Amino acid sequence: GHTGPVTALAAMHCDVRLLGKDTVPEPQTDNLVHQAFFGWSRDAGLSIMANSFAIESETQRWQRRLQEHVRLQPGPGTESPGHALSYIEFEDGTAAVVRRVDTGVSPGRNSAHVLIGSTAVLDVPVALALANWEGWRAKIDSMPWLAPVSPAFFSDIAHEFQLMQEQVRHCQSELIIVLARILERPGAPLSIIGCPDEYRLPVVWGLRAAADGYLRQQFGIARRWSFSTYEVRHDVFIENLPEIVFLPVKPQLDVVVRTVIDLDEPETVSRNTSLAERLVASMLNGSPPVSSDSTPLVFSGGADGTVRVWDPVAHRQLDRIDVAGPVSSIEVTRDGYLVVVAGDHVITFRHVEAVRGKWRA
């Protein structure tokens, strides 16, 4: 199963009570986060059995919107997971966080609990922070009303997603492989095959943290980073499929316009592997930030006691570092530190700002 960042949520309470049959639900307010619970029935199939909408047309609208995103079924030759988490964005500025649970009735006859609201409230950090929320339901009583949730609750938990950073350290190799492929086609949606369950949410966290700023600066691309930890299809006929999806095996005969990465296949070194390594190192270790162009920097040292930083494409000097003695060796470590041997001294530098002249020993 997935491990998530939320450890403090067990002590927090959210307004997820069921209302009685005769209770009038609260009037709809745009900034409220609504709930919908999908369950299986012989008459209606997998459909909304309880929700917090005051207007029936809203219930029907979200039934249609989510019908392709609430089923949990095995892929060819595989079993479905016990649960899966999805974050789906829609063009009208709304989003849904969907938690599907295998209730064991039969494949595809699962339940799904959904939170629905504005992307200003339900964003990627909040969705990741909800991974271990104790308010998720696997079953529901016969009463049809769920209460809306105050946006303040989600503001309180948004910082919890930072706790996932330590989990990212355990899947750095997978993260670098995937990020290198993103850099080949920065705007393309992504399908990842062969990623262990426990790494899927940390990989989403790490990709966003390492690459979002770089992609905006370098390519002018603002990815949504929407995700689903489990899908069996990723073809173009699925509306509002998240940008990043994880699959157990590669589907057959799908019409796909996505970057597909199979982590079970032998690793190949991409031309962007070095850049991906630097982005991940900068995110995890606070090492030198990657400049807005993707060209690696070149360092030179001389008998005059200086280290010079060059842009090899523009053929120009970017920086000069004065050291105590003639330079005999320069090395850039994998975690982004500059190690200089000058005379009898070994000096380690760390780039502390992404501007010229900010190297600190």
PDB file of C-alpha atoms in Angstrom, residues 100-238:
ATOM      1  CA  ARG A 100     -10.603   4.146  -4.582  1.00  0.00           C
ATOM      2  CA  VAL A 101     -10.820   1.118  -2.304  1.00  0.00           C
ATOM      3  CA  ASP A 102     -11.039  -2.549  -3.267  1.00  0.00           C
ATOM      4  CA  THR A 103     -13.954  -3.653  -1.119  1.00  0.00           C
ATOM      5  CA  GLY A 104     -13.575  -7.251  -2.238  1.00  0.00           C
ATOM      6  CA  VAL A 105     -17.040  -7.740  -3.759  1.00  0.00           C
ATOM      7  CA  SER A 106     -15.624  -8.470  -7.216  1.00  0.00           C
ATOM      8  CA  PRO A 107     -13.213  -6.718  -9.609  1.00  0.00           C
ATOM      9  CA  GLY A 108     -14.526  -3.312 -10.595  1.00  0.00           C
ATOM     10  CA  ARG A 109     -17.221  -3.297  -7.904  1.00  0.00           C
ATOM     11  CA  ASN A 110     -15.230  -1.124  -5.538  1.00  0.00           C
ATOM     12  CA  SER A 111     -16.055   1.995  -3.580  1.00  0.00           C
ATOM     13  CA  ALA A 112     -14.596   5.475  -4.012  1.00  0.00           C
ATOM     14  CA  HIS A 113     -14.634   8.510  -1.734  1.00  0.00           C
ATOM     15  CA  VAL A 114     -14.139  11.832  -3.531  1.00  0.00           C
ATOM     16  CA  LEU A 115     -13.373  15.374  -2.371  1.00  0.00           C
ATOM     17  CA  ILE A 116     -14.438  18.047  -4.869  1.00  0.00           C
ATOM     18  CA  GLY A 117     -13.568  21.738  -4.832  1.00  0.00           C
ATOM     19  CA  SER A 118     -11.673  24.619  -6.351  1.00  0.00           C
ATOM     20  CA  THR A 119      -8.041  24.157  -7.380  1.00  0.00           C
ATOM     21  CA  ALA A 120      -7.345  27.140  -5.107  1.00  0.00           C
ATOM     22  CA  VAL A 121      -8.180  24.817  -2.196  1.00  0.00           C
ATOM     23  CA  LEU A 122      -7.524  21.334  -3.569  1.00  0.00           C
ATOM     24  CA  ASP A 123      -4.081  21.552  -5.149  1.00  0.00           C
ATOM     25  CA  VAL A 124      -1.275  19.011  -5.560  1.00  0.00           C
ATOM     26  CA  PRO A 125       0.321  19.580  -2.116  1.00  0.00           C
ATOM     27  CA  VAL A 126      -3.070  19.127  -0.448  1.00  0.00           C
ATOM     28  CA  ALA A 127      -3.793  15.982  -2.481  1.00  0.00           C
ATOM     29  CA  LEU A 128      -0.448  14.480  -1.452  1.00  0.00           C
ATOM     30  CA  ALA A 129      -1.016  15.504   2.165  1.00  0.00           C
ATOM     31  CA  LEU A 130      -4.352  13.666   2.113  1.00  0.00           C
ATOM     32  CA  ALA A 131      -2.718  10.318   1.359  1.00  0.00           C
ATOM     33  CA  ASN A 132      -3.186   9.060   4.917  1.00  0.00           C
ATOM     34  CA  TRP A 133      -6.160  11.177   5.932  1.00  0.00           C
ATOM     35  CA  GLU A 134      -8.278   9.265   8.437  1.00  0.00           C
ATOM     36  CA  GLY A 135     -11.484  10.747   7.052  1.00  0.00           C
ATOM     37  CA  TRP A 136     -11.446   8.549   3.966  1.00  0.00           C
ATOM     38  CA  ARG A 137     -14.356   6.104   3.889  1.00  0.00           C
ATOM     39  CA  ALA A 138     -14.440   2.587   2.498  1.00  0.00           C
ATOM     40  CA  LYS A 139     -18.144   2.099   3.134  1.00  0.00           C
ATOM     41  CA  ILE A 140     -21.137   4.213   3.988  1.00  0.00           C
ATOM     42  CA  ASP A 141     -24.512   3.921   5.659  1.00  0.00           C
ATOM     43  CA  SER A 142     -27.765   4.177   3.788  1.00  0.00           C
ATOM     44  CA  MET A 143     -28.183   7.885   4.594  1.00  0.00           C
ATOM     45  CA  PRO A 144     -27.655   9.982   1.453  1.00  0.00           C
ATOM     46  CA  TRP A 145     -26.108  13.169   2.884  1.00  0.00           C
ATOM     47  CA  LEU A 146     -22.477  13.965   3.568  1.00  0.00           C
ATOM     48  CA  ALA A 147     -21.409  17.335   4.946  1.00  0.00           C
ATOM     49  CA  PRO A 148     -19.179  19.734   3.024  1.00  0.00           C
ATOM     50  CA  VAL A 149     -15.688  20.362   4.411  1.00  0.00           C
ATOM     51  CA  SER A 150     -14.387  23.789   5.375  1.00  0.00           C
ATOM     52  CA  PRO A 151     -11.473  25.080   3.258  1.00  0.00           C
ATOM     53  CA  ALA A 152      -9.676  25.980   6.497  1.00  0.00           C
ATOM     54  CA  PHE A 153      -9.014  22.284   7.125  1.00  0.00           C
ATOM     55  CA  PHE A 154      -7.018  21.990   3.917  1.00  0.00           C
ATOM     56  CA  SER A 155      -5.005  25.121   4.692  1.00  0.00           C
ATOM     57  CA  ASP A 156      -4.029  23.511   7.988  1.00  0.00           C
ATOM     58  CA  ILE A 157      -2.733  20.305   6.402  1.00  0.00           C
ATOM     59  CA  ALA A 158      -1.049  21.664   3.273  1.00  0.00           C
ATOM     60  CA  HIS A 159       2.344  21.954   4.999  1.00  0.00           C
ATOM     61  CA  GLU A 160       2.212  18.262   5.915  1.00  0.00           C
ATOM     62  CA  PHE A 161       3.145  17.226   2.391  1.00  0.00           C
ATOM     63  CA  GLN A 162       6.710  18.468   3.018  1.00  0.00           C
ATOM     64  CA  LEU A 163       7.214  15.409   5.223  1.00  0.00           C
ATOM     65  CA  MET A 164       7.335  13.337   2.048  1.00  0.00           C
ATOM     66  CA  GLN A 165      10.788  14.735   1.189  1.00  0.00           C
ATOM     67  CA  GLU A 166      12.506  12.079   3.301  1.00  0.00           C
ATOM     68  CA  GLN A 167      10.645   9.354   1.414  1.00  0.00           C
ATOM     69  CA  VAL A 168      11.915  10.834  -1.863  1.00  0.00           C
ATOM     70  CA  ARG A 169      15.491  10.024  -0.824  1.00  0.00           C
ATOM     71  CA  HIS A 170      14.661   6.310  -1.062  1.00  0.00           C
ATOM     72  CA  CYS A 171      13.604   6.532  -4.717  1.00  0.00           C
ATOM     73  CA  GLN A 172      16.196   8.911  -6.169  1.00  0.00           C
ATOM     74  CA  SER A 173      17.245   6.539  -8.955  1.00  0.00           C
ATOM     75  CA  GLU A 174      13.655   6.128 -10.189  1.00  0.00           C
ATOM     76  CA  LEU A 175      13.096   9.872  -9.853  1.00  0.00           C
ATOM     77  CA  ILE A 176      16.159  10.738 -11.953  1.00  0.00           C
ATOM     78  CA  ILE A 177      15.171   8.285 -14.719  1.00  0.00           C
ATOM     79  CA  VAL A 178      11.658   9.736 -14.927  1.00  0.00           C
ATOM     80  CA  LEU A 179      12.799  13.354 -14.706  1.00  0.00           C
ATOM     81  CA  ALA A 180      15.328  12.863 -17.516  1.00  0.00           C
ATOM     82  CA  ARG A 181      12.496  11.668 -19.749  1.00  0.00           C
ATOM     83  CA  ILE A 182      10.304  14.619 -18.767  1.00  0.00           C
ATOM     84  CA  LEU A 183      13.106  16.956 -19.857  1.00  0.00           C
ATOM     85  CA  GLU A 184      12.998  15.380 -23.338  1.00  0.00           C
ATOM     86  CA  ARG A 185       9.327  16.338 -23.762  1.00  0.00           C
ATOM     87  CA  PRO A 186       8.612  18.888 -21.014  1.00  0.00           C
ATOM     88  CA  GLY A 187       4.922  19.357 -21.758  1.00  0.00           C
ATOM     89  CA  ALA A 188       3.932  15.759 -22.451  1.00  0.00           C
ATOM     90  CA  PRO A 189       1.791  13.732 -20.045  1.00  0.00           C
ATOM     91  CA  LEU A 190       3.564  10.807 -18.460  1.00  0.00           C
ATOM     92  CA  SER A 191       2.850   7.099 -17.942  1.00  0.00           C
ATOM     93  CA  ILE A 192       5.129   5.188 -15.550  1.00  0.00           C
ATOM     94  CA  ILE A 193       5.240   1.379 -15.508  1.00  0.00           C
ATOM     95  CA  GLY A 194       6.991  -0.763 -12.908  1.00  0.00           C
ATOM     96  CA  CYS A 195       7.205   1.754 -10.077  1.00  0.00           C
ATOM     97  CA  PRO A 196       6.791   0.154  -6.616  1.00  0.00           C
ATOM     98  CA  ASP A 197       3.596   1.200  -4.832  1.00  0.00           C
ATOM     99  CA  GLU A 198       5.421   2.873  -1.961  1.00  0.00           C
ATOM    100  CA  TYR A 199       7.422   5.097  -4.348  1.00  0.00           C
ATOM    101  CA  ARG A 200       4.566   6.453  -6.444  1.00  0.00           C
ATOM    102  CA  LEU A 201       3.496   9.420  -4.332  1.00  0.00           C
ATOM    103  CA  PRO A 202       7.106  10.343  -3.416  1.00  0.00           C
ATOM    104  CA  VAL A 203       7.984  10.302  -7.135  1.00  0.00           C
ATOM    105  CA  VAL A 204       5.154  12.761  -7.864  1.00  0.00           C
ATOM    106  CA  TRP A 205       6.316  14.926  -4.951  1.00  0.00           C
ATOM    107  CA  GLY A 206       9.933  14.805  -6.119  1.00  0.00           C
ATOM    108  CA  LEU A 207       9.183  15.556  -9.770  1.00  0.00           C
ATOM    109  CA  ARG A 208       7.180  18.632  -8.869  1.00  0.00           C
ATOM    110  CA  ALA A 209       9.685  19.880  -6.292  1.00  0.00           C
ATOM    111  CA  ALA A 210      12.734  19.327  -8.520  1.00  0.00           C
ATOM    112  CA  ALA A 211      11.427  20.412 -11.910  1.00  0.00           C
ATOM    113  CA  ASP A 212       8.499  22.810 -11.632  1.00  0.00           C
ATOM    114  CA  GLY A 213      10.544  26.007 -11.355  1.00  0.00           C
ATOM    115  CA  TYR A 214      13.044  24.902 -13.999  1.00  0.00           C
ATOM    116  CA  LEU A 215      10.347  24.020 -16.534  1.00  0.00           C
ATOM    117  CA  ARG A 216       8.649  27.372 -16.002  1.00  0.00           C
ATOM    118  CA  GLN A 217      11.894  29.303 -16.452  1.00  0.00           C
ATOM    119  CA  GLN A 218      13.429  27.326 -19.285  1.00  0.00           C
ATOM    120  CA  PHE A 219      10.380  26.340 -21.351  1.00  0.00           C
ATOM    121  CA  GLY A 220       7.547  28.543 -20.078  1.00  0.00           C
ATOM    122  CA  ILE A 221       5.645  25.351 -19.210  1.00  0.00           C
ATOM    123  CA  ALA A 222       3.464  25.198 -16.106  1.00  0.00           C
ATOM    124  CA  ARG A 223       2.632  21.537 -15.566  1.00  0.00           C
ATOM    125  CA  ARG A 224      -0.366  20.658 -13.455  1.00  0.00           C
ATOM    126  CA  TRP A 225       1.337  17.645 -11.789  1.00  0.00           C
ATOM    127  CA  SER A 226      -2.040  15.917 -11.492  1.00  0.00           C
ATOM    128  CA  PHE A 227      -1.615  12.203 -10.847  1.00  0.00           C
ATOM    129  CA  SER A 228      -3.116   8.772 -10.379  1.00  0.00           C
ATOM    130  CA  THR A 229      -1.266   6.055  -8.488  1.00  0.00           C
ATOM    131  CA  TYR A 230      -3.064   3.290 -10.397  1.00  0.00           C
ATOM    132  CA  GLU A 231      -4.563   3.034 -13.871  1.00  0.00           C
ATOM    133  CA  VAL A 232      -4.975   0.164 -16.320  1.00  0.00           C
ATOM    134  CA  ARG A 233      -5.562   2.441 -19.333  1.00  0.00           C
ATOM    135  CA  HIS A 234      -3.912   5.638 -20.521  1.00  0.00           C
ATOM    136  CA  ASP A 235      -5.349   6.125 -23.982  1.00  0.00           C
ATOM    137  CA  VAL A 236      -6.537   9.357 -25.562  1.00  0.00           C
ATOM    138  CA  PHE A 237     -10.195   8.417 -25.154  1.00  0.00           C
ATOM    139  CA  ILE A 238     -10.179   8.923 -21.373  1.00  0.00           C
TER     140      ILE A 238
END
